[in-house]
Short mmCIF file of N, CA and C in Angstrom, two decimals:
data_model
loop_
_atom_site.label_atom_id
_atom_site.label_comp_id
_atom_site.label_asym_id
_atom_site.label_seq_id
_atom_site.Cartn_x
_atom_site.Cartn_y
_atom_site.Cartn_z
N MET A 1 120.70 -51.54 -7.09
CA MET A 1 119.77 -50.67 -7.77
C MET A 1 119.40 -51.26 -9.13
N ALA A 2 118.24 -50.88 -9.58
CA ALA A 2 117.77 -51.37 -10.87
C ALA A 2 118.30 -50.48 -11.98
N SER A 3 118.61 -51.05 -13.08
CA SER A 3 119.06 -50.26 -14.23
C SER A 3 117.85 -49.90 -15.09
N PRO A 4 117.88 -48.71 -15.76
CA PRO A 4 116.74 -48.32 -16.58
C PRO A 4 116.59 -49.24 -17.78
N LEU A 5 115.36 -49.38 -18.21
CA LEU A 5 115.07 -50.23 -19.36
C LEU A 5 115.53 -49.55 -20.65
N GLN A 6 115.91 -50.34 -21.62
CA GLN A 6 116.32 -49.83 -22.92
C GLN A 6 115.07 -49.41 -23.71
N THR A 7 115.16 -48.27 -24.41
CA THR A 7 114.05 -47.82 -25.25
C THR A 7 114.40 -48.07 -26.71
N GLY A 8 113.40 -48.12 -27.54
CA GLY A 8 113.62 -48.36 -28.95
C GLY A 8 113.97 -47.10 -29.72
N LYS A 9 113.85 -45.92 -29.14
CA LYS A 9 114.11 -44.66 -29.85
C LYS A 9 115.56 -44.23 -29.66
N GLN A 10 116.06 -43.57 -30.67
CA GLN A 10 117.40 -43.01 -30.59
C GLN A 10 117.32 -41.64 -29.89
N SER A 11 118.36 -41.27 -29.16
CA SER A 11 118.38 -39.96 -28.51
C SER A 11 118.63 -38.89 -29.57
N VAL A 12 118.16 -37.69 -29.31
CA VAL A 12 118.27 -36.59 -30.27
C VAL A 12 119.42 -35.71 -29.85
N ASN A 13 120.31 -35.42 -30.77
CA ASN A 13 121.42 -34.52 -30.50
C ASN A 13 121.02 -33.13 -30.98
N LEU A 14 120.73 -32.23 -30.07
CA LEU A 14 120.24 -30.90 -30.45
C LEU A 14 121.36 -29.98 -30.91
N GLY A 15 122.60 -30.35 -30.66
CA GLY A 15 123.71 -29.51 -31.08
C GLY A 15 124.19 -29.82 -32.47
N ALA A 16 123.59 -30.77 -33.16
CA ALA A 16 124.05 -31.16 -34.48
C ALA A 16 123.61 -30.16 -35.53
N GLN A 17 124.28 -30.19 -36.67
CA GLN A 17 124.01 -29.26 -37.77
C GLN A 17 122.67 -29.53 -38.45
N GLY A 18 122.21 -30.74 -38.45
CA GLY A 18 121.03 -31.11 -39.20
C GLY A 18 119.72 -30.75 -38.50
N VAL A 19 119.77 -30.21 -37.28
CA VAL A 19 118.55 -29.88 -36.56
C VAL A 19 117.98 -28.60 -37.14
N ARG A 20 116.75 -28.65 -37.55
CA ARG A 20 116.14 -27.46 -38.15
C ARG A 20 115.44 -26.62 -37.07
N ALA A 21 115.38 -25.34 -37.28
CA ALA A 21 114.75 -24.42 -36.34
C ALA A 21 113.24 -24.48 -36.49
N SER A 22 112.56 -24.08 -35.48
CA SER A 22 111.11 -24.05 -35.52
C SER A 22 110.65 -23.00 -36.53
N ARG A 23 109.63 -23.32 -37.28
CA ARG A 23 109.13 -22.39 -38.29
C ARG A 23 107.85 -21.70 -37.84
N ILE A 24 107.50 -21.84 -36.60
CA ILE A 24 106.29 -21.21 -36.09
C ILE A 24 106.58 -19.73 -35.84
N ARG A 25 105.80 -18.87 -36.48
CA ARG A 25 105.97 -17.43 -36.31
C ARG A 25 105.09 -16.96 -35.16
N ARG A 26 105.67 -16.27 -34.23
CA ARG A 26 104.91 -15.77 -33.09
C ARG A 26 105.15 -14.28 -32.94
N ASP A 27 104.10 -13.57 -32.51
CA ASP A 27 104.26 -12.17 -32.18
C ASP A 27 104.98 -12.07 -30.85
N PRO A 28 105.76 -11.01 -30.69
CA PRO A 28 106.41 -10.85 -29.38
C PRO A 28 105.36 -10.60 -28.30
N PRO A 29 105.63 -10.98 -27.09
CA PRO A 29 104.64 -10.76 -26.03
C PRO A 29 104.39 -9.27 -25.85
N PRO A 30 103.17 -8.91 -25.47
CA PRO A 30 102.87 -7.48 -25.29
C PRO A 30 103.70 -6.89 -24.16
N ALA A 31 103.97 -5.61 -24.28
CA ALA A 31 104.75 -4.93 -23.24
C ALA A 31 103.97 -4.93 -21.93
N VAL A 32 104.65 -5.20 -20.87
CA VAL A 32 104.01 -5.24 -19.56
C VAL A 32 103.85 -3.82 -19.06
N LYS A 33 102.61 -3.47 -18.70
CA LYS A 33 102.35 -2.14 -18.18
C LYS A 33 102.86 -2.04 -16.76
N GLU A 34 103.49 -0.93 -16.47
CA GLU A 34 104.04 -0.74 -15.14
C GLU A 34 102.91 -0.41 -14.17
N ILE A 35 102.82 -1.17 -13.12
CA ILE A 35 101.77 -0.97 -12.12
C ILE A 35 102.31 -0.02 -11.06
N VAL A 36 101.57 1.06 -10.86
CA VAL A 36 101.97 2.04 -9.84
C VAL A 36 101.33 1.62 -8.53
N VAL A 37 102.18 1.31 -7.56
CA VAL A 37 101.70 0.89 -6.26
C VAL A 37 101.83 2.08 -5.32
N ARG A 38 100.67 2.55 -4.83
CA ARG A 38 100.69 3.67 -3.91
C ARG A 38 101.10 3.20 -2.53
N ASP A 39 101.63 4.12 -1.77
CA ASP A 39 102.05 3.82 -0.42
C ASP A 39 100.84 3.41 0.40
N ARG A 40 100.96 2.34 1.16
CA ARG A 40 99.85 1.81 1.93
C ARG A 40 99.37 2.82 2.98
N GLU A 41 100.30 3.51 3.62
CA GLU A 41 99.91 4.49 4.64
C GLU A 41 99.14 5.66 4.02
N GLU A 42 99.58 6.09 2.84
CA GLU A 42 98.87 7.19 2.16
C GLU A 42 97.46 6.75 1.79
N ARG A 43 97.31 5.53 1.30
CA ARG A 43 95.99 5.02 0.94
C ARG A 43 95.10 4.91 2.18
N ASP A 44 95.69 4.46 3.30
CA ASP A 44 94.92 4.36 4.54
C ASP A 44 94.48 5.74 5.02
N ARG A 45 95.37 6.74 4.89
CA ARG A 45 94.99 8.11 5.28
C ARG A 45 93.81 8.60 4.46
N TRP A 46 93.85 8.38 3.15
CA TRP A 46 92.74 8.82 2.29
C TRP A 46 91.46 8.06 2.62
N ASP A 47 91.58 6.78 2.93
CA ASP A 47 90.40 5.99 3.31
C ASP A 47 89.77 6.54 4.59
N VAL A 48 90.60 6.92 5.55
CA VAL A 48 90.09 7.48 6.81
C VAL A 48 89.42 8.83 6.55
N ILE A 49 90.04 9.68 5.75
CA ILE A 49 89.46 11.00 5.45
C ILE A 49 88.11 10.84 4.76
N ILE A 50 88.05 9.97 3.77
CA ILE A 50 86.79 9.76 3.05
C ILE A 50 85.73 9.17 3.98
N GLY A 51 86.12 8.25 4.85
CA GLY A 51 85.17 7.66 5.79
C GLY A 51 84.62 8.68 6.77
N VAL A 52 85.49 9.54 7.32
CA VAL A 52 85.03 10.55 8.28
C VAL A 52 84.11 11.55 7.60
N LEU A 53 84.47 12.00 6.40
CA LEU A 53 83.61 12.96 5.68
C LEU A 53 82.26 12.33 5.31
N THR A 54 82.27 11.07 4.91
CA THR A 54 81.01 10.40 4.58
C THR A 54 80.13 10.26 5.80
N PHE A 55 80.73 9.89 6.93
CA PHE A 55 79.96 9.75 8.17
C PHE A 55 79.40 11.11 8.61
N ALA A 56 80.21 12.18 8.54
CA ALA A 56 79.75 13.52 8.92
C ALA A 56 78.61 13.98 8.01
N LEU A 57 78.73 13.72 6.72
CA LEU A 57 77.67 14.10 5.79
C LEU A 57 76.39 13.33 6.09
N ALA A 58 76.51 12.04 6.41
CA ALA A 58 75.33 11.23 6.73
C ALA A 58 74.65 11.76 7.99
N ILE A 59 75.43 12.09 9.03
CA ILE A 59 74.86 12.64 10.26
C ILE A 59 74.16 13.96 9.97
N PHE A 60 74.78 14.83 9.16
CA PHE A 60 74.19 16.12 8.82
C PHE A 60 72.86 15.92 8.09
N VAL A 61 72.84 15.02 7.13
CA VAL A 61 71.61 14.78 6.37
C VAL A 61 70.52 14.22 7.28
N ILE A 62 70.86 13.31 8.17
CA ILE A 62 69.87 12.74 9.09
C ILE A 62 69.30 13.81 10.01
N ILE A 63 70.16 14.65 10.58
CA ILE A 63 69.69 15.72 11.48
C ILE A 63 68.84 16.72 10.72
N PHE A 64 69.28 17.12 9.53
CA PHE A 64 68.51 18.08 8.74
C PHE A 64 67.17 17.49 8.32
N ALA A 65 67.15 16.21 7.92
CA ALA A 65 65.89 15.58 7.51
C ALA A 65 64.95 15.45 8.69
N PHE A 66 65.46 15.11 9.87
CA PHE A 66 64.62 15.00 11.06
C PHE A 66 64.06 16.37 11.45
N GLY A 67 64.88 17.41 11.36
CA GLY A 67 64.39 18.76 11.64
C GLY A 67 63.34 19.21 10.66
N ASN A 68 63.53 18.91 9.41
CA ASN A 68 62.57 19.27 8.38
C ASN A 68 61.26 18.49 8.59
N TYR A 69 61.36 17.24 8.97
CA TYR A 69 60.19 16.41 9.22
C TYR A 69 59.40 16.91 10.43
N SER A 70 60.11 17.42 11.43
CA SER A 70 59.44 17.89 12.65
C SER A 70 58.94 19.33 12.52
N GLY A 71 59.17 19.98 11.39
CA GLY A 71 58.64 21.32 11.16
C GLY A 71 59.65 22.43 11.32
N TRP A 72 60.89 22.12 11.62
CA TRP A 72 61.92 23.15 11.78
C TRP A 72 62.52 23.47 10.43
N SER A 73 62.82 24.74 10.22
CA SER A 73 63.43 25.16 8.97
C SER A 73 64.40 26.29 9.26
N PRO A 74 65.54 26.34 8.60
CA PRO A 74 66.46 27.46 8.80
C PRO A 74 65.86 28.79 8.34
N ALA A 75 64.80 28.76 7.52
CA ALA A 75 64.16 29.99 7.05
C ALA A 75 63.40 30.68 8.18
N GLN A 76 63.20 30.02 9.31
CA GLN A 76 62.49 30.63 10.44
C GLN A 76 63.34 31.69 11.15
N TYR A 77 64.62 31.66 10.92
CA TYR A 77 65.52 32.57 11.63
C TYR A 77 65.96 33.69 10.71
N THR A 78 66.03 34.90 11.30
CA THR A 78 66.50 36.06 10.57
C THR A 78 67.80 36.52 11.20
N VAL A 79 68.80 36.74 10.40
CA VAL A 79 70.10 37.15 10.89
C VAL A 79 70.25 38.65 10.62
N HIS A 80 70.54 39.41 11.69
CA HIS A 80 70.75 40.85 11.57
C HIS A 80 72.25 41.11 11.69
N ILE A 81 72.80 41.76 10.69
CA ILE A 81 74.23 42.06 10.69
C ILE A 81 74.37 43.57 10.81
N GLU A 82 75.09 43.99 11.82
CA GLU A 82 75.30 45.43 12.03
C GLU A 82 76.75 45.75 11.71
N SER A 83 76.93 46.80 10.97
CA SER A 83 78.29 47.22 10.66
C SER A 83 78.78 48.13 11.78
N GLN A 84 80.06 48.09 12.06
CA GLN A 84 80.64 48.87 13.15
C GLN A 84 81.36 50.09 12.62
N GLU A 85 80.92 50.68 11.59
CA GLU A 85 81.58 51.85 11.01
C GLU A 85 81.11 53.12 11.63
#
C-alpha cells in the first residue's frame, strides 16, 4: 500500500487551552411549528362527502337550468294543504 504524502501544515489540537471560541453571534433557530397530520381515512371520507355533494348540486343546477330554459317553472304548481282537524 502507498503511504500518504507529508503536508507542510501542522495538525491542530482542538483540546488545547490556547484554542479560542468562535466569536460569531447567532440567533437561536426559530421554534419548529408542530404540524398536525390528520388521519388519512378521515380526510378521504371528507373528500368523498364533498365530492358527492358537489356532484349532486351540479346535477340539480343542470336539471333546474334545463327546465327553466324549456319553459318549466315550479311557480306553475299550486300546493293545497288540508288540515285534518
